[in-house]
Amino acid sequence: MENTAAKACTGKSIEPSNIVIFGAGGDLTKRKLIPALVKMLRCGLLHPESKVIGVLKGRTMEVWLDALHQGMLDFAPDIKMDEAQWQEFSAMFKMVDGDLQDDKTYADLADSLETLDGHINAMFYCAIPPRWYTTVAAGLHKLGLADEDEGYRRVVIEKPFGMDLDSAQQLNQALQKLLDESQIYRIDHYLGKESVQNLLVYRFSNSILEPLWNRNFIDHIQISAAESIGIEYRANYYEKSGALRDMIQSHLMQVMTLVAMEPPVEFSADAVRDEKIKVLRAVREFEPGVMDKQTVAAQYGSGSKGDEKINAYVSEEGVSPDSVTETFAGVRFYIDNWRWQGVPFILWTGKRLPERVSEIVIHFKKPPFNLFDTHANPPLANSMIFRLHPDEGIALRMNAKMPGLTTNTQRMVMRAPYSENGEDVSDAYEVLLHDVLNGDATLFSRADEVETSWAIIEPVLNAWKDRISVQRYRAGTLDIPGMDALFEGCEGYWHKPS
Ligand code: BG6
């Protein structure tokens, strides 16, 4: 199939900015933010006069830069940067050594911000644990660093944004007292994935899809993120979070809004987010009686992947031996509106599954009548698969005639890989950092979206809160107890990614 994917190295030109990273000594900075900035610089999407100001505590500039350089070699080996190029890039760096609770840190930061091209633009990226978000916003506010008189001031807040409705509302209220909503960029890296954005382009630039994109033709929709990794030394966070909060509330429900939303009146941040929130408002409330049929929670036991033996979740470092935290979650949502009434949206995610695969599968209805003499092997329903990771792209499953003298049917898959021509698919963080620098909040969650998505899953969280046991699955498999029940009544089956 012909593919005309746009080159990754395209974007709007941008003004130079002060890119301030709180938590500059942490994992996210070295794994994601610095590699993204390097790639943006190479592509001309980061102004070369910009400054990267790390706020961290107790390290010298030299030690910090060495750690970032090592991070590039470990986590972004494809970027291939020699010593001279690294020296050139690191000349953009500055450091503020200080405590987030200390006013002096913000005073030092104020002194470090540079006037670039006549403005003092600044992006403040909170790559820090959530308990510090408000402290940083208050520190910026107190010293006037959030005032926009001399240039823009934008604050990026990482996930998790709250742990339930109440904490999300409190965080929103606290931030909105210190910053204007237009300055707050709540990041969801899933929305920065090229393939997720492609979903919008695909939906709203191809008129053949619109007539089919509704309850008359679609039987059910699956949105999934299977991961092969475990919790990677994040027991402290994951024990309190679990898969439902970690992936479904934050990422997959956002993807669901893009699949289900109406066409926006224009492609602007508020127009798109207005349509997304309408979807969330239409999600059917969970009644206590439906939990068994509409939700699945499970935890990985021991297992293996090839020759590698995998320990059970409860044996991971920092996990309580009698933890009932779910490492797999599945939820069946309904969207009560004219377009989607009665169509199940089944969202699922899990750790320690066989492969890392994220996808959206649109299952169309079966042909109403089988015309062909193929009772042993009748034509199957069509499905359209948007692969978010790996091998980003789109596939359409059709039925075709099996070669030979009969009219037996066989499955045919039409594939359109997103980067067939060898284009580099941008990392989500490049896309999102570029958008913040451009003041484009389309791919960031608004306060009302975050609160509404928490409100939707609150009954599930409450129902799961007091459980004393959880179903187990063998690590490295997709043998999840209860998953088949989640598809009850759907035409078709649980589409297990392959
Ligand atoms: C993060 C979750 O937000 O997303 C992790 O906290 C998860 O638990 C990760 O592994 C998955 O992201 P991706 O881009 O690898 O699918």
Coordinates of N, CA and C in Angstrom, one line a residue, residues 102-110 137-147 153:
D102 N 12.8 25.7 49.0 CA 13.6 26.8 49.4 C 13.4 28.0 48.4
D103 N 13.0 29.2 48.9 CA 12.7 30.3 48.0 C 14.0 30.7 47.2
K104 N 15.2 30.4 47.9 CA 16.4 30.8 47.2 C 16.6 30.0 45.9
T105 N 16.0 28.8 45.8 CA 16.1 28.1 44.5 C 15.4 28.8 43.4
Y106 N 14.3 29.4 43.7 CA 13.5 30.1 42.7 C 14.2 31.5 42.4
A107 N 14.8 32.0 43.4 CA 15.5 33.3 43.2 C 16.7 33.0 42.3
D108 N 17.4 31.9 42.5 CA 18.6 31.5 41.6 C 18.1 31.2 40.2
L109 N 16.9 30.6 40.2 CA 16.4 30.3 38.9 C 16.0 31.6 38.1
A110 N 15.4 32.5 38.8 CA 15.1 33.8 38.2 C 16.4 34.4 37.6
A137 N 4.8 25.1 41.7 CA 3.9 26.2 41.2 C 3.9 27.3 42.2
A138 N 3.9 27.0 43.5 CA 3.9 28.1 44.5 C 5.2 28.9 44.5
G139 N 6.3 28.1 44.3 CA 7.6 28.8 44.3 C 7.7 29.7 43.1
L140 N 7.2 29.3 41.9 CA 7.3 30.1 40.7 C 6.4 31.3 40.9
H141 N 5.2 31.1 41.5 CA 4.2 32.2 41.6 C 4.8 33.2 42.6
K142 N 5.4 32.8 43.7 CA 5.8 33.7 44.7 C 6.9 34.7 44.2
L143 N 7.8 34.2 43.3 CA 8.8 35.1 42.8 C 8.4 35.7 41.5
G144 N 7.1 35.6 41.1 CA 6.7 36.2 39.9 C 7.2 35.5 38.6
L145 N 7.7 34.2 38.8 CA 8.2 33.6 37.6 C 7.2 33.0 36.7
A146 N 5.9 33.0 37.2 CA 4.9 32.6 36.3 C 4.2 33.7 35.6
D147 N 4.6 35.0 35.9 CA 4.0 36.1 35.2 C 4.5 36.2 33.7
R153 N 5.2 31.7 29.9 CA 5.6 30.9 31.0 C 4.6 29.7 31.1

